[in-house]
C-alpha positions as a Python dict, from the first residue, in 0.01 Angstrom:
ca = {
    (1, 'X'): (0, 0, 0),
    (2, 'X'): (-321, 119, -90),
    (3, 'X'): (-496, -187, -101),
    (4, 'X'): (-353, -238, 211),
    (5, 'X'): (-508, 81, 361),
    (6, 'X'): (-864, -39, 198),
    (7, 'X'): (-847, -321, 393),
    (8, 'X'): (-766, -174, 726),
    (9, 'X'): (-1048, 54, 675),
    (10, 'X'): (-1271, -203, 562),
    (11, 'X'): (-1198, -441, 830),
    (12, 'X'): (-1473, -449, 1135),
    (13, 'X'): (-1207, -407, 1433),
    (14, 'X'): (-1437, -372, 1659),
    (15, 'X'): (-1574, -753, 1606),
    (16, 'X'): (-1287, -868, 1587),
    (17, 'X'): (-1116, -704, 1948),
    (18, 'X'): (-1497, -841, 2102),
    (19, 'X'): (-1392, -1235, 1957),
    (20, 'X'): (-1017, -1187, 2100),
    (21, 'X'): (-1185, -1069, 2441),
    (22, 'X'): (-1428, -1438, 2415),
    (23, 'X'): (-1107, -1557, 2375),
    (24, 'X'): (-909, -1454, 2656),
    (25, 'X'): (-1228, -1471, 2863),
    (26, 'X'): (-1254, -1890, 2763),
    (27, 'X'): (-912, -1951, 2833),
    (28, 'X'): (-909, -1808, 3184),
    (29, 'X'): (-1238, -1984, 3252),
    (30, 'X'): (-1072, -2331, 3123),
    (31, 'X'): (-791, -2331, 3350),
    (32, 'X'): (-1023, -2191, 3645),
    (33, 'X'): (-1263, -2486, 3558),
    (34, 'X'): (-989, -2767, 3536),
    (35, 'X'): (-857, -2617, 3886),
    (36, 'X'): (-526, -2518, 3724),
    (37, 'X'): (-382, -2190, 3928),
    (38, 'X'): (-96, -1969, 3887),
    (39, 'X'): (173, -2221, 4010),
    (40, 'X'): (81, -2485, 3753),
    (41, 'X'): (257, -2444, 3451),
    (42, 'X'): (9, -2572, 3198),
    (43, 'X'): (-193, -2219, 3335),
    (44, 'X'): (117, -2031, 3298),
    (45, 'X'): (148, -2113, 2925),
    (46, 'X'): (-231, -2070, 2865),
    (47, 'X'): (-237, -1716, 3057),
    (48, 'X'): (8, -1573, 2866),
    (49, 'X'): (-163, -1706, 2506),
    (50, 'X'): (-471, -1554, 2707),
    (51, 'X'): (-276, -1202, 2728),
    (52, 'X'): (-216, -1237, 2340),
    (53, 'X'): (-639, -1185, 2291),
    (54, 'X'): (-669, -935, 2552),
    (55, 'X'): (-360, -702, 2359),
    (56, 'X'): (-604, -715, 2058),
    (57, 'X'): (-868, -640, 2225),
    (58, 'X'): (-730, -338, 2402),
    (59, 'X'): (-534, -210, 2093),
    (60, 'X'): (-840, -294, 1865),
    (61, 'X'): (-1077, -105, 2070),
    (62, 'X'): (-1175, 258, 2078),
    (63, 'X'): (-1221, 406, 2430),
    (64, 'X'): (-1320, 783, 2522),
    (65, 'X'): (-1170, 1042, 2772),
    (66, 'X'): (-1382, 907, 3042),
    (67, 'X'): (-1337, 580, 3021),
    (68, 'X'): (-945, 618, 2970),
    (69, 'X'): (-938, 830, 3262),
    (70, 'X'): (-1132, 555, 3466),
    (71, 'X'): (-877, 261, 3303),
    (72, 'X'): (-576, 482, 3429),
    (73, 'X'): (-681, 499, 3793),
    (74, 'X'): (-801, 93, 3766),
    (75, 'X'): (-508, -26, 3659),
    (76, 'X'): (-268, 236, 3846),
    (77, 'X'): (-481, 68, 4168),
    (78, 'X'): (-393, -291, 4040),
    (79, 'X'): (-50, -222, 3993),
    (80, 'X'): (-18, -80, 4309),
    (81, 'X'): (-232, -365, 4484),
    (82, 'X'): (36, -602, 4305),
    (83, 'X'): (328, -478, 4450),
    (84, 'X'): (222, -420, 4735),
    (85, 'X'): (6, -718, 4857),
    (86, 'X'): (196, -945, 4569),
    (87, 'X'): (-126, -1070, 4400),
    (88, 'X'): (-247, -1001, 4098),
    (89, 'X'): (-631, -1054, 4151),
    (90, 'X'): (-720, -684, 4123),
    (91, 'X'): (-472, -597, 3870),
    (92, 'X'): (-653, -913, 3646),
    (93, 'X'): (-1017, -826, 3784),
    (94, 'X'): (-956, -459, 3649),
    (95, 'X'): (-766, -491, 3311),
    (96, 'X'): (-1080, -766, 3271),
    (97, 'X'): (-1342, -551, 3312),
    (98, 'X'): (-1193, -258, 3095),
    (99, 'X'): (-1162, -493, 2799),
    (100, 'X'): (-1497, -563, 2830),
    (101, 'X'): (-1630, -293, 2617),
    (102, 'X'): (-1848, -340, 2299),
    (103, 'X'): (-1887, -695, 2450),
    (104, 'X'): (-2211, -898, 2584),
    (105, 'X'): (-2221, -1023, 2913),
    (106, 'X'): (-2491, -1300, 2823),
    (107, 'X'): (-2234, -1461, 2553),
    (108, 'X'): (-1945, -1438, 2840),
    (109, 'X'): (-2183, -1640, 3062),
    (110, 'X'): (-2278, -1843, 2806),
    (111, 'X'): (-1881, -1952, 2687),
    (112, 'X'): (-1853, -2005, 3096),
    (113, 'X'): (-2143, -2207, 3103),
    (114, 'X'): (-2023, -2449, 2845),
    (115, 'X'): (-1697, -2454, 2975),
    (116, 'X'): (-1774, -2573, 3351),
    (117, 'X'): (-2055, -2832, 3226),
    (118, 'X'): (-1727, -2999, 2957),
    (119, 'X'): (-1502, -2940, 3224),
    (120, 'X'): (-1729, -3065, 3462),
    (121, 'X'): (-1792, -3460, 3313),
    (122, 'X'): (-1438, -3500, 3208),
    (123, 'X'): (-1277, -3448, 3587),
    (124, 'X'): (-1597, -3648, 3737),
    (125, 'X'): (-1607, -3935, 3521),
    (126, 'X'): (-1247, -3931, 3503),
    (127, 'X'): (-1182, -3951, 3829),
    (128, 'X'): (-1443, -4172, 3850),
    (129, 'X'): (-1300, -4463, 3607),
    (130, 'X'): (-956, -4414, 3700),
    (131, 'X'): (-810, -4137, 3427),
    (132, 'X'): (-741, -3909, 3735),
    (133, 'X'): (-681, -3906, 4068),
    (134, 'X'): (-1053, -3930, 4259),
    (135, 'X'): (-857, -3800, 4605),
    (136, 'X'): (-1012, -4020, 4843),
    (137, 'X'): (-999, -3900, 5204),
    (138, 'X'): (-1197, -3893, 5534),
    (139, 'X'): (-1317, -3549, 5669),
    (140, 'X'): (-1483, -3545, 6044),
    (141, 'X'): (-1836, -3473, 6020),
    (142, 'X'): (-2104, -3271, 6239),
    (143, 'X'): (-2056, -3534, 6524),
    (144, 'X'): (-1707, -3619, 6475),
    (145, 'X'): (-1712, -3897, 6290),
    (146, 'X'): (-1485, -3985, 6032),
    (147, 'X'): (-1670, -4026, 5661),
    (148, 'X'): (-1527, -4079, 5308),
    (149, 'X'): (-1513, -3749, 5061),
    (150, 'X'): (-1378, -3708, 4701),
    (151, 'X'): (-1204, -3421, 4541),
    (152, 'X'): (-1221, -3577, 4186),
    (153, 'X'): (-894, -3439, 4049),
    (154, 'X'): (-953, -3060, 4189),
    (155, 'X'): (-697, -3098, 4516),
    (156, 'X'): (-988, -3034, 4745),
    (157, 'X'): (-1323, -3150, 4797),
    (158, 'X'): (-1462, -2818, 4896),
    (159, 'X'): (-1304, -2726, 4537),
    (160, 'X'): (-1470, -2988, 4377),
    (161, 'X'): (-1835, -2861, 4546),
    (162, 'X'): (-1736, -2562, 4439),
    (163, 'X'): (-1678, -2630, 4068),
    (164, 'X'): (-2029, -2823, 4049),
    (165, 'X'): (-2196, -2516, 4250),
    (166, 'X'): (-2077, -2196, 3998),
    (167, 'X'): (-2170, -2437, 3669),
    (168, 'X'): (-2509, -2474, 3883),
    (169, 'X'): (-2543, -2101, 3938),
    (170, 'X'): (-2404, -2037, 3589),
    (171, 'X'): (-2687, -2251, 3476),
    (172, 'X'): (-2985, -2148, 3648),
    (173, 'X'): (-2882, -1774, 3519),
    (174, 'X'): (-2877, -1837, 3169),
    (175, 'X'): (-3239, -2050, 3187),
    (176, 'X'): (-3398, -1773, 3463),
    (177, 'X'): (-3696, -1768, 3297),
    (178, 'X'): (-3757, -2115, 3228),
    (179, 'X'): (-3722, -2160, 3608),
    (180, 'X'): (-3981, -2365, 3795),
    (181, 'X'): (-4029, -2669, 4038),
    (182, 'X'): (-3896, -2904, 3834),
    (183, 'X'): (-3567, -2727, 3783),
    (184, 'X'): (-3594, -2685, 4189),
    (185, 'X'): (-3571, -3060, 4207),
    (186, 'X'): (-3283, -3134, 3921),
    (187, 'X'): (-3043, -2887, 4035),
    (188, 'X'): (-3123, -3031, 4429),
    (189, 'X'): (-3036, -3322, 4369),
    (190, 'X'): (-2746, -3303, 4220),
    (191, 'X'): (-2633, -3017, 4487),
    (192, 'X'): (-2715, -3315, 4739),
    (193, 'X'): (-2497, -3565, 4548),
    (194, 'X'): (-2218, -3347, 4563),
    (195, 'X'): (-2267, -3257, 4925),
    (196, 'X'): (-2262, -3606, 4975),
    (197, 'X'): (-2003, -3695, 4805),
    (198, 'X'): (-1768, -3343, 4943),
    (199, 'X'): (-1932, -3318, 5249),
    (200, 'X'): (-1923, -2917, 5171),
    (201, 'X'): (-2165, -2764, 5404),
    (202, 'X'): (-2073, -2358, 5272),
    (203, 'X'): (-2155, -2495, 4915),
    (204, 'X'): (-2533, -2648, 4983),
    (205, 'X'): (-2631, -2373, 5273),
    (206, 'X'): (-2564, -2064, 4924),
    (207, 'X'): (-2727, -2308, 4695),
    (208, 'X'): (-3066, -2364, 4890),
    (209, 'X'): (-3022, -1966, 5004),
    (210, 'X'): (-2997, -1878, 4606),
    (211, 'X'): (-3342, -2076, 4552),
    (212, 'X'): (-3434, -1844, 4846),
    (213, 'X'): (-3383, -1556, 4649),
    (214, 'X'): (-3496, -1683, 4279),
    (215, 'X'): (-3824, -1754, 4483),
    (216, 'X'): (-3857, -1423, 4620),
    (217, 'X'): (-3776, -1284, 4296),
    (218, 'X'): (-4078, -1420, 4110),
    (219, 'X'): (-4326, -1411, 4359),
    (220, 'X'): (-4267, -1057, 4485),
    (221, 'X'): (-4428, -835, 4190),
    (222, 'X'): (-4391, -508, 4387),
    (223, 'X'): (-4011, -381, 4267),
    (224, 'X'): (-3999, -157, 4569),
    (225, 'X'): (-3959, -501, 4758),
    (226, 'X'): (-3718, -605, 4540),
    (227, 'X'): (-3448, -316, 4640),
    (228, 'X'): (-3379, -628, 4933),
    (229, 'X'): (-3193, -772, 4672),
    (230, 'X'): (-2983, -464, 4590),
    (231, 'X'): (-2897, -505, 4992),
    (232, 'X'): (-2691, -795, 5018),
    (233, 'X'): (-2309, -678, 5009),
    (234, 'X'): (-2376, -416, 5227),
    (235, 'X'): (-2525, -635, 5504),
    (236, 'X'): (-2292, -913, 5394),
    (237, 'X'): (-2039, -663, 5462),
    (238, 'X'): (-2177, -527, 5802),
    (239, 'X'): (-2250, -828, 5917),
    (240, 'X'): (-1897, -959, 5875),
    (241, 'X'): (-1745, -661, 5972),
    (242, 'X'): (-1954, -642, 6345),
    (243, 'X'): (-1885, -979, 6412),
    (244, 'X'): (-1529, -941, 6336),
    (245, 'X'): (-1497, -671, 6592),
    (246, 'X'): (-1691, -808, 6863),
    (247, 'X'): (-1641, -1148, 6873),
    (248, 'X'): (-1558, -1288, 7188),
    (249, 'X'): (-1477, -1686, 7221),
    (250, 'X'): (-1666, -1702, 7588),
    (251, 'X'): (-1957, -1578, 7446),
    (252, 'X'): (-2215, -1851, 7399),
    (253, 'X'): (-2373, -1734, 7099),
    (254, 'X'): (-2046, -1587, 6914),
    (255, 'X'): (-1889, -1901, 7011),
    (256, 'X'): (-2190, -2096, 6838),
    (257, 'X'): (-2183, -1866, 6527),
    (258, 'X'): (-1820, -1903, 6521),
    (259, 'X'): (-1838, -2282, 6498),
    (260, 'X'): (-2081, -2278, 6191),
    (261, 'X'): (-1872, -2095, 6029),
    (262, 'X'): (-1534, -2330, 6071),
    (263, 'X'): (-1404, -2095, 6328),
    (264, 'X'): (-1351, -1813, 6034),
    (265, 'X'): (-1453, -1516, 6309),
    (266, 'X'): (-1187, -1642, 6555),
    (267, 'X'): (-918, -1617, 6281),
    (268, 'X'): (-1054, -1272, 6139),
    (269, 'X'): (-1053, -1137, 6503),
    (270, 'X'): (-716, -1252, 6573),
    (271, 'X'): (-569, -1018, 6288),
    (272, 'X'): (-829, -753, 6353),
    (273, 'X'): (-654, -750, 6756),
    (274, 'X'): (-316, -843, 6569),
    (275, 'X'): (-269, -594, 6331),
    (276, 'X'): (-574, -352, 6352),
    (277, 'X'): (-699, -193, 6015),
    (278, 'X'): (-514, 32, 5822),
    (279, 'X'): (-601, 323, 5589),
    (280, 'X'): (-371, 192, 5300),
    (281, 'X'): (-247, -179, 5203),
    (282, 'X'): (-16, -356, 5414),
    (283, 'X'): (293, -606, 5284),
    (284, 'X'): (214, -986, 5283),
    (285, 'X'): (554, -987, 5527),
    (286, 'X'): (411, -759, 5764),
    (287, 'X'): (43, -881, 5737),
    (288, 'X'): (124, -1212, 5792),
    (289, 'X'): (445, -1199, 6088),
    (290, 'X'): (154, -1356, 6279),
    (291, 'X'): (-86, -1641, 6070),
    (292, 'X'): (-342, -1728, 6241),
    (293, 'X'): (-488, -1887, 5885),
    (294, 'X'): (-631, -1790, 5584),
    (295, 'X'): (-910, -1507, 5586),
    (296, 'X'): (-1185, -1684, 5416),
    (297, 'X'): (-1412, -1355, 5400),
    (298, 'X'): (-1383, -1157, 5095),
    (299, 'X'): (-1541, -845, 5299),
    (300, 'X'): (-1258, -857, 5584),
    (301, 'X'): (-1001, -958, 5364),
    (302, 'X'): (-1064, -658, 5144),
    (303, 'X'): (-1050, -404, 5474),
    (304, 'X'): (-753, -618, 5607),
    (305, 'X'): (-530, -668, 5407),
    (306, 'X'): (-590, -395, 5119),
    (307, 'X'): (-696, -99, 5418),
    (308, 'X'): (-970, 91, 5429),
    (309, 'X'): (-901, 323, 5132),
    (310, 'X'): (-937, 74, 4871),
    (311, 'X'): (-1213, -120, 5107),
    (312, 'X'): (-1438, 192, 5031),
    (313, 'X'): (-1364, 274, 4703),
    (314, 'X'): (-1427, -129, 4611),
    (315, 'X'): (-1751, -103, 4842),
    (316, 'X'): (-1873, 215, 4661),
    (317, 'X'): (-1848, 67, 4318),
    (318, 'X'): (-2017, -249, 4401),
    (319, 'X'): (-2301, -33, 4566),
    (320, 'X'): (-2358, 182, 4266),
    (321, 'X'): (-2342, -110, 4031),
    (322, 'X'): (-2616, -321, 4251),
    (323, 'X'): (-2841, 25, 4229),
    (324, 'X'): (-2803, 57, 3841),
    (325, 'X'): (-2914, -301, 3815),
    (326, 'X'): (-3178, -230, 4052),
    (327, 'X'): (-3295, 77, 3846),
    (328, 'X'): (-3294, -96, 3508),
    (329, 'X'): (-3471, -384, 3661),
    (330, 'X'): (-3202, -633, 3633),
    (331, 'X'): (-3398, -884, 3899),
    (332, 'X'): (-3157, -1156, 3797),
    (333, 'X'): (-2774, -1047, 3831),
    (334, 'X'): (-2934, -937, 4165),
    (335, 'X'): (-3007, -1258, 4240),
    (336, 'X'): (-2714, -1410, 4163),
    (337, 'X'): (-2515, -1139, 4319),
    (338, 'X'): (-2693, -1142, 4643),
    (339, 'X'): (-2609, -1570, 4596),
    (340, 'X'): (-2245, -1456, 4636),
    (341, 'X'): (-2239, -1224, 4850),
    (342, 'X'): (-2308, -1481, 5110),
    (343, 'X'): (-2086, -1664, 4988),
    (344, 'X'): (-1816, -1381, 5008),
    (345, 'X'): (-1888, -1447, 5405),
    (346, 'X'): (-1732, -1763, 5363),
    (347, 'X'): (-1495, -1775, 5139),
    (348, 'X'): (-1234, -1569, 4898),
    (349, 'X'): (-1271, -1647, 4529),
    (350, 'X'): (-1554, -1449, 4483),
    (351, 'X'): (-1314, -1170, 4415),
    (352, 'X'): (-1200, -1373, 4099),
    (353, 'X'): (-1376, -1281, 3804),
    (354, 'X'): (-1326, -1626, 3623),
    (355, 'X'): (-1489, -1823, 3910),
    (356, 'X'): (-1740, -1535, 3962),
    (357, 'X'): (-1826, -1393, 3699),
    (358, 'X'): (-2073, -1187, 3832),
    (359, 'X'): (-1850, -952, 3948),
    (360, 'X'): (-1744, -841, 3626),
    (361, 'X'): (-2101, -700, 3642),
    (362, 'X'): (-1876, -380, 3791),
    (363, 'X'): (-1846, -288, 3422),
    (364, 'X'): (-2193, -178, 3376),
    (365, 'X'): (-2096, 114, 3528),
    (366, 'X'): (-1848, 231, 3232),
    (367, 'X'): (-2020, 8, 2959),
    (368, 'X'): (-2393, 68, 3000),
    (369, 'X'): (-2524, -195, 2695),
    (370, 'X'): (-2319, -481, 2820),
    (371, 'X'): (-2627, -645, 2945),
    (372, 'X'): (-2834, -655, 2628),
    (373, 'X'): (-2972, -924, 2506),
    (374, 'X'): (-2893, -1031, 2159),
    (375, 'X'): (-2631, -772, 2040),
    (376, 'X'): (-2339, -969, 1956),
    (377, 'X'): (-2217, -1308, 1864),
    (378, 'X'): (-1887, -1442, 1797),
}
């Protein structure tokens, strides 16, 4: 007994809950990468060994008043949000980002890095020589015409883009400072390869708008200029939420907008008149008695669907944690940030933290060292 009470005491717990959370963190990015979701069964039985690391994290891991106070409310929101709406994105964006303490947000993006590029080559060249299903089909394009695109084993080609576009985001993160022309014309071309080969117009307009920003990063050397960067949900979120409200189909230019964006404003608009907005979450039966298609804006889908309550309190968090990075100078997660928030104008997942991992960023807020460099390997 007593050498077994030397050995608890002796034992670094605190490493070993940070490995468990690398674990659970890999294993949600693997299924996310291989485009497994919740109805597959393979990511059923990999989820729940993935809840196996995350217990030992949380049960190996020491946590003060404030941050258990801040854990109760999180996860009493995701519960709630679960029932409720009947999806479990908050509930696993929450429970994420409270097991992230004593952990390095460099090494998470670093596992997720080498996952995407492995996952990457096997479903491309797969598909490619015949191991999986390339899902050939034809997709209209800008005039109408009828072209050839390729999902390569992720059910969609807009997935596929999608896949190729976080590993390239992932990628240009972790090598920020190594970034110059020459990376410019790498990462283009394969972003125009894919675009080719997807025909995913959402994917290449954020990746040439990221380049945007990585250029106005550098060259800017005034950092009161740089508070632009710490802008970009809220006028991702204005801008989405204006348009949503005043759209109007006979209007030339809202029309014209609306097109661009694959008609997303008519179908936000029709809920908006539909429903209205509420102060608290609505059910998925009630929400959706009338479909008038999926809401591919995180911003509206938020207010929508979840009300305005938890629309504010979500807004208010990611605006304090975009002015902390501003603060300590954290050009970078801006930039990739302000990458995804436009993409949160077009699309849903980035409220996912395995296929945006950025938005575990959020954490900073209760775990203030989880962006320095060098403090813990696995």
């Amino acid at each position: 007994m007593e050498k077994i009470k030397t050995i608890y005491q002796e034992t670094n717990w605190e490493r070993i809950g940070a490995a468990a959370f690398y674990g659970y963190f890999a294993i949600n990015i693997l299924m996310k990468a291989f485009a497994y979701d919740h109805g597959d069964d393979i990511y059923r039985y990999f989820f729940v060994f993935g809840l196996f690391f995350l217990g030992i994290k949380l049960v190996t891991t020491k946590y003060t008043l404030r941050e258990i106070a801040w854990a109760a409310i999180l996860i009493g929101l995701g519960v709630t949000l679960s029932i409720i709406t009947k999806q479990n994105t908050w509930l696993l964006l929450f429970v994420t980002i409270i097991a992230m303490k004593n952990c390095n947000f460099q090494l998470m993006i670093k596992i997720a890095l080498y996952i995407r590029i492995f996952s990457a080559f096997v479903l491309v060249l797969g598909s490619t020589f015949g191991v999986y299903d390339i899902g050939d089909k034809t997709t209209p394009d800008t005039n109408y015409v009828e072209i050839p695109v390729y999902s390569f084993a992720m059910n969609e080609p807009n997935y596929a883009y999608l896949t190729i576009f976080v590993m390239m985001l992932l990628l240009l993160y972790y090598n920020y400072e190594k970034l110059n022309w020459k990376w410019f014309l790498g990462t283009s071309a394969i972003a125009f390869l894919f675009y080719e080969l997807t025909f995913c117009r959402t994917g290449i307009a954020v990746f040439f708008f990221c380049w945007m920003l990585i250029v106005f990063e550098k060259l800017v050397k005034n950092d009161k200029w740089k508070f632009i960067l710490a802008l970009s949900v809220p006028v991702g979120a204005l801008f989405s939420f204006v348009t949503m409200r005043i759209y109007n189909g006979d209007n030339k230019v809202m029309g014209l907008l609306n097109h661009f964006v694959s008609g997303r404003i008519y179908i936000m608009n029709s809920y908006y008149r539909m429903q209205g907005l509420a102060w608290y979450p609505r059910t998925q039966e009630y929400f959706y008695a009338n479909y008038f298609g999926l809401i591919d804006n995180t911003y509206m889908f938020v207010l929508l669907y979840c009300g305005w309550a938890v629309a504010l309190f979500f807004f208010a968090i990611v605006c304090r944690t975009l002015y902390v990075l501003y603060k300590n100078k954290h050009y970078k997660e801006l930039v990739m940030i302000g990458t995804l928030a436009l993409y949160a104008v077009l699309e849903q997942f980035v409220m996912n933290g395995f296929m945006n991992p950025f938005i575990l960023l959020t954490g900073i807020l209760l775990y203030p060292n989880i962006l320095e460099e060098g403090k813990q390997t696995i």
